[in-house]
Coordinates of N, CA and C in Angstrom, one line a residue:
H1 N -31.5 -99.7 90.3 CA -32.7 -98.9 90.9 C -32.4 -99.1 92.2
S2 N -31.7 -98.2 92.7 CA -31.5 -97.7 94.0 C -32.3 -97.1 95.0
D3 N -33.8 -97.0 94.6 CA -35.2 -96.7 95.0 C -36.0 -97.8 95.3
T4 N -35.2 -98.9 95.2 CA -36.2 -100.1 95.6 C -35.5 -100.8 96.6
T5 N -36.6 -101.1 97.6 CA -36.5 -101.9 98.8 C -36.7 -103.2 98.7
L6 N -35.9 -104.2 98.9 CA -36.6 -105.7 98.9 C -37.1 -106.1 100.1
P7 N -37.8 -107.2 99.9 CA -38.6 -107.9 101.3 C -37.6 -108.6 102.1
C8 N -38.2 -108.6 103.4 CA -37.1 -109.4 104.2 C -36.7 -110.8 103.6
D9 N -35.6 -111.6 103.8 CA -35.3 -112.8 103.3 C -35.3 -113.1 101.4
W10 N -35.2 -112.0 101.1 CA -35.4 -111.6 99.8 C -34.4 -113.0 98.8
D11 N -33.2 -112.9 99.6 CA -32.1 -113.8 99.0 C -32.6 -115.4 98.8
K12 N -33.3 -115.7 99.8 CA -33.7 -116.9 99.9 C -35.3 -117.3 99.0
S13 N -35.7 -116.6 98.9 CA -37.1 -116.3 98.0 C -36.2 -116.7 96.6
V14 N -35.2 -115.8 95.9 CA -34.6 -116.1 94.6 C -34.2 -117.2 94.5
V15 N -33.5 -117.8 95.5 CA -32.7 -118.9 95.4 C -33.5 -120.4 95.6
A16 N -34.6 -120.1 96.2 CA -35.8 -121.0 95.9 C -36.6 -120.9 94.8
T17 N -36.8 -119.7 94.3 CA -37.3 -119.9 93.1 C -36.7 -120.4 91.6
L18 N -35.4 -119.9 91.6 CA -34.5 -120.3 90.8 C -34.0 -121.8 90.6
E19 N -34.0 -122.3 91.9 CA -33.7 -123.7 91.9 C -34.7 -124.8 92.2
H20 N -35.9 -124.0 92.2 CA -37.2 -124.7 92.0 C -37.5 -125.6 93.2
N21 N -37.3 -124.9 94.5 CA -37.3 -125.5 95.9 C -39.1 -125.7 96.2
G22 N -39.4 -126.9 96.4 CA -40.5 -127.3 97.1 C -41.6 -127.4 95.6
M23 N -41.3 -127.7 94.4 CA -41.8 -127.8 93.5 C -42.0 -129.3 93.3
R24 N -43.4 -129.7 92.8 CA -43.8 -131.1 92.4 C -43.1 -131.6 91.3
D25 N -43.0 -132.7 91.2 CA -42.2 -133.3 90.1 C -43.1 -132.8 88.7
D26 N -44.5 -132.7 88.8 CA -45.1 -132.1 87.4 C -45.1 -131.1 87.2
E27 N -44.4 -130.3 88.1 CA -44.1 -128.9 87.9 C -42.7 -128.6 87.3
L28 N -41.7 -129.2 87.5 CA -40.4 -129.1 87.2 C -40.1 -129.3 85.6
S29 N -41.0 -129.5 85.0 CA -41.0 -129.5 83.4 C -41.2 -128.2 82.9
V30 N -41.2 -127.0 83.9 CA -41.3 -125.6 83.3 C -39.9 -125.0 84.5
R31 N -39.1 -124.6 83.8 CA -37.8 -123.9 84.9 C -38.0 -122.4 84.4
S32 N -37.5 -121.9 85.6 CA -37.3 -120.5 85.5 C -36.2 -120.1 85.0
N33 N -35.9 -119.2 84.1 CA -34.5 -118.7 83.6 C -34.2 -117.2 84.5
S34 N -35.5 -117.1 84.9 CA -35.3 -115.9 85.8 C -36.4 -115.5 86.8
C35 N -36.2 -114.4 87.7 CA -37.3 -114.1 88.4 C -37.2 -113.0 88.8
S36 N -38.5 -112.3 89.2 CA -38.7 -110.9 89.6 C -39.4 -110.9 90.7
F37 N -39.4 -110.0 91.8 CA -40.5 -110.0 92.9 C -41.8 -109.2 92.1
S38 N -42.7 -109.2 92.8 CA -44.0 -108.7 92.3 C -43.7 -107.2 92.6
F39 N -44.5 -106.2 91.9 CA -44.2 -104.7 91.7 C -44.9 -104.2 92.9
G40 N -44.3 -103.3 93.8 CA -45.0 -102.7 94.8 C -44.6 -100.9 94.9
I41 N -45.6 -100.3 95.5 CA -44.8 -98.7 95.5 C -44.9 -98.5 97.1
D42 N -43.6 -98.1 98.1 CA -43.6 -97.7 99.1 C -44.6 -96.7 99.5
T43 N -46.0 -97.1 100.1 CA -47.0 -96.0 100.5 C -46.9 -95.8 102.0
S44 N -46.0 -96.5 102.9 CA -45.6 -96.3 104.5 C -45.4 -94.7 104.9
E45 N -45.9 -94.5 105.9 CA -45.8 -93.1 106.4 C -44.2 -92.5 106.0
E46 N -43.1 -93.3 106.1 CA -41.7 -93.1 105.8 C -41.7 -92.7 104.3
G47 N -42.2 -93.9 103.5 CA -41.8 -93.8 102.4 C -42.5 -92.6 101.5
L48 N -43.9 -92.6 101.8 CA -44.3 -91.0 101.6 C -43.8 -89.7 101.8
S49 N -42.9 -89.8 103.1 CA -42.3 -88.7 103.5 C -41.0 -88.3 102.9
M50 N -40.6 -89.2 102.1 CA -39.4 -89.0 101.7 C -39.0 -87.5 100.8
P51 N -38.0 -86.9 100.9 CA -37.7 -85.6 100.1 C -38.3 -86.0 98.6
F52 N -38.7 -85.2 98.0 CA -39.2 -84.9 96.7 C -39.9 -83.3 96.5
D53 N -39.6 -82.9 94.9 CA -40.0 -81.4 94.8 C -41.4 -81.3 94.5
L54 N -42.3 -80.6 95.4 CA -43.6 -80.5 95.2 C -43.8 -78.9 95.8
P55 N -44.9 -78.2 95.1 CA -45.4 -76.8 95.5 C -45.4 -76.7 97.2
L56 N -44.9 -75.7 97.8 CA -45.1 -75.5 99.2 C -46.3 -75.7 100.0
T57 N -47.4 -76.0 99.2 CA -48.6 -76.0 99.7 C -49.1 -77.1 100.1
T58 N -48.2 -78.0 99.1 CA -48.7 -79.7 99.4 C -47.9 -80.3 100.4
S59 N -48.7 -81.3 101.2 CA -48.0 -81.9 102.2 C -47.0 -83.1 101.8
R60 N -45.9 -83.0 102.5 CA -44.8 -83.9 102.3 C -45.3 -85.4 102.0
A61 N -46.1 -86.0 102.9 CA -46.6 -87.0 103.0 C -47.8 -87.4 102.2
Y62 N -47.6 -86.9 101.1 CA -48.8 -86.9 100.2 C -48.8 -88.4 99.3
Y63 N -50.3 -88.7 99.5 CA -50.6 -89.9 98.8 C -51.3 -89.9 97.4
P64 N -50.7 -90.1 96.6 CA -50.8 -89.9 94.9 C -52.3 -90.7 94.7
P65 N -53.5 -89.9 94.2 CA -54.5 -90.8 93.7 C -54.3 -91.6 92.6
G66 N -54.9 -93.0 92.9 CA -54.8 -93.8 91.7 C -53.7 -94.6 91.7
I67 N -52.6 -94.5 93.2 CA -51.4 -95.4 93.1 C -51.6 -96.8 93.3
K68 N -53.0 -97.4 93.9 CA -53.2 -98.8 93.8 C -53.3 -99.2 92.4
A69 N -54.1 -98.3 91.7 CA -54.4 -98.9 90.3 C -53.2 -99.3 89.5
A70 N -51.9 -98.6 89.9 CA -50.9 -98.4 88.9 C -50.1 -99.6 89.5
V71 N -50.2 -99.9 90.9 CA -49.6 -101.3 91.3 C -50.1 -102.4 90.7
Y72 N -51.8 -102.5 90.7 CA -52.3 -103.3 90.2 C -52.0 -103.8 88.7
G73 N -52.2 -102.7 87.9 CA -52.0 -102.8 86.5 C -50.2 -103.4 86.1
A74 N -49.3 -102.9 86.9 CA -48.2 -103.3 86.7 C -47.9 -104.8 86.8
N75 N -48.4 -105.2 88.0 CA -48.7 -106.9 88.0 C -49.4 -107.6 87.2
I76 N -50.5 -107.0 86.8 CA -51.0 -108.0 85.7 C -50.2 -107.8 84.4
R77 N -49.6 -107.0 84.2 CA -48.7 -106.6 82.8 C -47.8 -107.8 83.2
A78 N -47.2 -107.9 84.4 CA -45.9 -108.7 84.4 C -46.4 -110.3 84.6
K79 N -47.3 -110.6 85.1 CA -47.9 -112.1 85.2 C -48.6 -112.5 84.0
L80 N -49.1 -111.9 83.1 CA -50.0 -111.9 82.1 C -48.9 -112.2 80.8
F81 N -48.0 -111.1 81.0 CA -47.4 -111.1 79.5 C -45.4 -111.2 79.7
S82 N -45.3 -112.0 81.1 CA -44.1 -112.0 81.6 C -43.2 -110.9 81.2
L83 N -43.6 -109.5 81.6 CA -43.0 -108.3 81.5 C -42.4 -107.6 82.7
P84 N -41.7 -107.8 83.5 CA -41.7 -107.3 85.0 C -40.8 -106.1 84.5
Y85 N -41.0 -105.1 85.5 CA -40.1 -103.7 85.4 C -38.9 -104.1 86.0
G86 N -37.9 -103.1 85.9 CA -36.5 -103.4 86.5 C -36.5 -103.0 87.9
D87 N -37.9 -102.5 88.2 CA -37.7 -101.9 89.8 C -38.4 -103.3 90.5
Q88 N -38.9 -104.4 89.7 CA -38.8 -105.6 90.5 C -37.6 -106.5 90.9
A89 N -36.4 -105.8 90.8 CA -35.4 -106.8 91.4 C -35.3 -108.3 90.6
M90 N -34.9 -108.1 89.1 CA -34.8 -109.4 88.5 C -33.5 -110.3 88.8
S91 N -33.5 -111.4 89.0 CA -32.2 -112.2 89.5 C -32.4 -113.3 88.2
I92 N -31.1 -113.8 88.0 CA -30.9 -114.8 86.9 C -29.7 -115.3 87.0
H93 N -29.7 -116.6 86.5 CA -28.7 -117.5 86.6 C -27.5 -117.0 85.8
A94 N -26.3 -117.1 86.2 CA -25.0 -116.5 85.5 C -25.2 -117.0 84.1
C95 N -25.4 -118.3 83.9 CA -25.2 -119.3 82.8 C -26.2 -118.5 81.8
V96 N -27.5 -118.2 81.9 CA -28.5 -117.7 81.4 C -28.0 -116.1 81.0
F97 N -27.3 -115.4 81.8 CA -26.9 -114.1 81.7 C -25.9 -114.0 80.6
D98 N -24.8 -114.9 80.8 CA -23.6 -114.9 79.7 C -24.3 -115.4 78.6
F99 N -25.3 -116.2 78.6 CA -26.0 -116.9 77.1 C -26.4 -115.6 76.4
L100 N -27.0 -114.7 76.9 CA -27.7 -113.4 76.4 C -26.6 -112.8 76.2
G101 N -25.5 -112.7 76.6 CA -24.5 -111.8 76.2 C -24.7 -110.6 77.4
G102 N -25.1 -110.7 78.4 CA -25.2 -109.8 79.4 C -26.3 -108.6 79.2
F103 N -26.4 -107.7 80.3 CA -27.4 -106.4 79.8 C -27.1 -105.7 78.3
P104 N -28.2 -105.3 77.7 CA -27.9 -104.6 76.7 C -27.2 -103.2 76.8
D105 N -26.1 -102.8 76.0 CA -25.3 -101.7 76.5 C -25.7 -100.5 75.9
Q106 N -26.9 -99.8 76.6 CA -27.6 -98.9 76.1 C -28.1 -98.0 77.3
C107 N -28.3 -96.5 76.8 CA -28.5 -95.7 78.3 C -30.0 -95.5 78.7
M108 N -30.9 -96.3 78.2 CA -32.3 -96.5 78.2 C -33.2 -97.8 77.9
M109 N -33.9 -98.4 78.6 CA -34.7 -99.3 77.9 C -34.0 -100.7 77.9
E110 N -32.7 -100.8 78.8 CA -32.1 -102.1 79.1 C -32.8 -103.2 79.3
D111 N -33.6 -102.9 80.3 CA -34.4 -103.7 81.0 C -35.5 -104.3 80.1
Y112 N -35.9 -103.3 79.5 CA -37.1 -103.9 78.6 C -36.4 -104.9 77.6
D113 N -35.4 -104.7 77.0 CA -34.9 -105.2 76.0 C -34.3 -106.6 76.5
F114 N -33.6 -106.5 77.7 CA -33.4 -107.8 78.3 C -34.3 -108.8 78.7
V115 N -35.6 -108.4 79.1 CA -36.8 -109.2 79.4 C -37.2 -109.8 78.1
S116 N -37.0 -109.0 77.2 CA -37.5 -109.4 75.9 C -36.5 -110.6 75.3
L117 N -35.5 -110.5 75.6 CA -34.0 -111.6 75.2 C -34.9 -112.9 76.0
L118 N -35.0 -112.8 77.3 CA -35.2 -113.8 78.2 C -36.6 -114.5 77.6
R119 N -37.6 -113.9 77.2 CA -39.2 -114.6 76.6 C -38.7 -115.1 75.4
R120 N -37.8 -114.6 74.5 CA -37.5 -115.1 73.4 C -36.6 -116.5 73.7
R121 N -35.7 -116.5 74.6 CA -35.0 -117.8 75.1 C -36.3 -118.7 75.5
A122 N -37.0 -118.0 76.3 CA -38.1 -119.3 76.8 C -38.7 -119.8 75.8
R123 N -39.3 -118.9 74.6 CA -39.7 -119.7 73.6 C -38.9 -120.9 72.8
L124 N -37.8 -120.4 72.6 CA -36.9 -121.5 71.9 C -36.7 -122.8 72.9
V125 N -36.6 -122.5 74.2 CA -36.1 -123.8 74.8 C -37.5 -124.5 75.1
N126 N -38.0 -125.0 74.3 CA -39.3 -125.7 74.3 C -39.4 -127.0 73.7
N127 N -39.0 -128.4 74.3 CA -38.6 -129.3 73.6 C -39.7 -130.5 73.9
G128 N -40.9 -129.5 74.6 CA -42.1 -131.1 75.0 C -41.6 -131.3 76.4
K129 N -40.6 -131.8 77.0 CA -40.6 -132.1 78.1 C -39.7 -131.3 78.9
C130 N -39.2 -129.9 78.8 CA -38.9 -128.9 79.5 C -39.2 -127.7 78.9
R131 N -39.5 -126.8 79.6 CA -39.6 -125.4 79.1 C -39.1 -124.3 80.0
E132 N -38.9 -123.3 79.8 CA -38.5 -121.9 80.4 C -39.6 -121.1 80.6
K133 N -39.4 -120.2 81.5 CA -40.2 -119.1 81.7 C -39.8 -117.8 82.6
V134 N -40.3 -116.7 82.5 CA -39.9 -115.7 83.6 C -40.8 -115.8 84.6
S135 N -40.2 -116.1 85.8 CA -40.9 -116.0 86.9 C -41.2 -114.9 87.6
I136 N -42.3 -114.8 88.4 CA -42.5 -114.2 89.3 C -42.8 -114.2 90.9
I137 N -42.0 -114.1 91.7 CA -41.8 -114.7 93.1 C -43.1 -114.5 93.6
R138 N -43.7 -115.5 94.2 CA -44.6 -115.4 95.4 C -44.6 -114.9 96.5
G139 N -45.5 -113.8 97.2 CA -44.8 -113.3 98.3 C -45.0 -111.7 98.3
P140 N -44.2 -111.4 99.3 CA -44.2 -109.8 99.3 C -43.4 -109.2 98.0
P141 N -43.6 -108.0 97.9 CA -43.5 -107.3 96.6 C -41.9 -106.7 97.1
A142 N -41.3 -106.1 95.9 CA -40.3 -105.1 95.9 C -41.0 -103.8 96.2
L143 N -40.2 -102.9 97.0 CA -41.1 -101.6 97.1 C -40.3 -100.4 96.0
C144 N -40.9 -99.9 95.2 CA -40.4 -99.0 94.9 C -40.8 -97.4 95.7
S145 N -40.0 -96.5 95.2 CA -40.0 -95.2 96.0 C -41.3 -94.6 95.4
P146 N -41.9 -93.8 96.0 CA -43.4 -93.2 95.6 C -43.1 -91.7 94.8
R147 N -42.1 -91.3 94.7 CA -41.6 -89.8 94.5 C -41.8 -89.3 93.1
R148 N -41.7 -90.4 92.0 CA -42.3 -89.9 90.7 C -43.3 -89.6 90.6
W149 N -44.2 -91.0 91.0 CA -46.0 -90.5 91.2 C -46.3 -89.2 91.9
Q150 N -45.8 -89.1 93.1 CA -45.9 -88.1 94.0 C -45.8 -86.6 93.0
K151 N -44.8 -86.6 92.6 CA -44.2 -85.3 91.6 C -45.3 -85.0 90.4
F152 N -45.4 -86.2 89.7 CA -46.0 -85.7 88.3 C -47.3 -86.6 88.3
G153 N -47.8 -87.3 89.3 CA -49.0 -87.5 89.3 C -49.2 -89.3 88.5
V154 N -50.0 -90.1 88.8 CA -50.3 -91.4 88.5 C -50.5 -91.6 87.1
F155 N -51.4 -90.7 86.8 CA -51.7 -90.7 85.2 C -50.9 -90.4 84.3
Y156 N -50.1 -89.1 84.4 CA -48.9 -88.8 83.7 C -47.8 -89.8 83.7
V157 N -47.3 -90.4 84.7 CA -46.3 -91.2 84.8 C -46.5 -92.5 84.0
T158 N -48.0 -93.0 84.2 CA -48.5 -94.4 83.5 C -48.4 -94.0 81.9
C159 N -48.9 -92.9 81.6 CA -48.9 -92.5 79.8 C -47.7 -92.3 79.7
M160 N -46.9 -91.9 80.1 CA -45.3 -91.6 79.7 C -44.4 -93.0 79.6
N161 N -44.6 -93.6 80.6 CA -44.3 -95.2 80.4 C -44.6 -95.9 79.1
T162 N -45.9 -95.8 78.9 CA -46.6 -96.5 77.9 C -45.8 -95.7 76.5
Y163 N -46.0 -94.5 76.3 CA -45.5 -93.8 75.4 C -44.2 -94.2 75.0
F164 N -43.4 -94.1 75.9 CA -41.7 -94.5 75.4 C -41.7 -96.1 75.1
V165 N -42.5 -96.7 75.8 CA -42.3 -98.3 75.3 C -43.1 -98.4 73.7
H166 N -43.9 -97.6 73.4 CA -44.3 -97.7 72.1 C -43.3 -97.0 71.2
L167 N -42.9 -95.8 71.6 CA -41.7 -95.3 70.4 C -40.4 -96.1 70.6
Y168 N -40.2 -96.9 71.5 CA -39.3 -97.7 71.6 C -39.3 -99.2 70.3
A169 N -40.8 -99.4 70.6 CA -41.1 -100.7 69.9 C -41.0 -100.4 68.2
G170 N -41.5 -98.8 68.4 CA -41.4 -98.3 66.9 C -40.0 -97.8 66.1
M171 N -39.3 -98.7 66.9 CA -37.8 -98.1 66.3 C -36.9 -96.9 66.8
Q172 N -37.7 -96.2 67.4 CA -36.8 -95.0 68.1 C -35.4 -95.6 68.9
S173 N -34.5 -95.2 68.7 CA -33.2 -95.8 69.5 C -33.1 -95.3 71.1
A174 N -32.4 -96.1 71.6 CA -32.4 -95.6 73.4 C -31.8 -94.1 73.2
D175 N -30.7 -93.6 72.4 CA -30.3 -92.2 72.6 C -31.3 -91.2 72.2
E176 N -32.4 -91.8 71.2 CA -33.3 -90.8 71.0 C -34.1 -90.3 72.2
L177 N -34.6 -91.5 72.7 CA -35.4 -91.4 74.0 C -34.8 -90.9 75.0
Y178 N -33.5 -91.3 75.5 CA -32.8 -90.4 76.4 C -32.8 -88.8 75.8
R179 N -32.7 -88.5 75.0 CA -32.9 -87.0 74.5 C -34.3 -86.3 74.9
L180 N -35.2 -87.3 74.7 CA -36.6 -86.7 74.4 C -37.0 -86.7 76.3
Y181 N -36.4 -87.6 76.9 CA -36.8 -87.9 78.4 C -36.3 -86.9 79.3
Y182 N -34.9 -86.6 79.0 CA -33.8 -85.9 79.9 C -33.6 -84.4 79.2
S183 N -34.1 -84.1 78.1 CA -33.7 -83.3 77.4 C -32.6 -82.5 77.3
Q184 N -31.3 -83.7 77.1 CA -29.8 -83.6 76.9 C -29.3 -84.7 76.3
D185 N -28.3 -84.6 75.7 CA -27.6 -85.6 74.8 C -27.4 -86.8 76.0
P186 N -26.9 -87.9 75.6 CA -26.9 -89.1 76.7 C -25.4 -89.2 76.8
P187 N -24.9 -89.6 78.0 CA -23.5 -89.8 78.3 C -22.5 -90.0 77.3
E188 N -21.5 -89.7 77.4 CA -20.6 -89.8 76.2 C -20.0 -91.1 76.3
R189 N -20.0 -91.6 75.5 CA -19.1 -93.3 75.6 C -17.8 -93.2 75.3
K190 N -17.0 -93.9 76.4 CA -15.5 -94.0 76.1 C -15.2 -94.7 75.2
V191 N -15.6 -95.8 74.9 CA -15.5 -97.1 74.0 C -16.9 -97.4 73.1
Q192 N -16.6 -97.7 71.9 CA -17.9 -98.0 71.1 C -18.3 -99.5 71.5
E193 N -17.5 -100.2 71.9 CA -18.0 -101.5 72.2 C -18.3 -101.7 73.7
S194 N -19.5 -102.7 73.7 CA -20.1 -103.1 74.7 C -19.1 -103.7 75.6
P195 N -19.2 -103.7 77.0 CA -18.4 -104.4 78.0 C -18.5 -106.3 77.5
W196 N -19.5 -106.8 77.1 CA -19.4 -108.2 76.5 C -18.2 -108.5 75.3
E197 N -18.7 -107.6 74.6 CA -17.8 -107.4 73.3 C -16.0 -107.2 73.8
V198 N -16.0 -106.7 74.5 CA -14.6 -106.1 75.2 C -14.2 -107.4 75.5
E199 N -14.9 -108.2 76.3 CA -14.3 -109.6 77.2 C -14.3 -110.5 76.1
L200 N -15.3 -110.4 74.9 CA -15.1 -111.5 73.8 C -13.8 -111.1 73.0
K201 N -13.2 -109.8 72.6 CA -12.2 -109.8 72.3 C -11.2 -110.3 72.6
K202 N -11.1 -110.1 74.1 CA -10.0 -110.6 75.0 C -9.6 -111.9 74.9
I203 N -10.8 -112.8 74.8 CA -10.7 -114.1 74.5 C -10.4 -114.8 73.3
L204 N -10.9 -114.0 72.4 CA -10.3 -114.2 71.0 C -9.0 -113.9 70.4
D205 N -8.6 -112.7 71.1 CA -7.1 -112.4 71.1 C -6.2 -113.2 71.7

C-alpha cells in the first residue's frame, strides 16, 4: 500500500504496542499478536490535489461527499470485529508471521486472509491466563490517498469493497476476483509453490 502515509513516530507506536509498553499488570493477560493504525483518508489540501482522473469540469482539490462516514465505518469495523484493512499498515512479530506461514500467496484478498488467520490464532491462544488480540494502535491514523473515492465516489467504493468480500467469503477464488475487478487475467505465476513452500522445501531437502 504505497499510497498510505504513516504518522510521525510510527515506529515507536508499533514497538510500544507489540511490546506492551506502559500497560498495567492486569492488562498484560491480553497480548497483541499484531497491530494496525486507525484508518484515515488524507483530506488535506495536498492530499486532495494529487493527480487523478476526473472530468475536466471537476476541481482537482475535490472533497468526496461522505468520506468522513467511510472513515468512521472502517474504524468501527476494525475495532469491533478486529478486521483492519491493509491500508492500516499492519505490523506483526516475526515469530507470529512465520507461525502463520507468511502472507497468503495470492493476487487479491491476501490481507483479508491474513487477518483471518491472526483472529483464528487469537481464539486458539486462550488458556485462561493469557489471550491474544489484533490491536488497533491508539493515536493518529495512517492516511490513505483519497484518489479512489474522488474518482468513483464513496458509495460506489464502499459497495464494491463489501461486494468483493462477500464474493470471497462465498468461495470465489482470488484469481476470479482479480479477473472481475481488473477485467484481465491475473499475473502469470513463474512457480506454483508459494515463497514459504519453497523455503520449507529447502529445509526438508
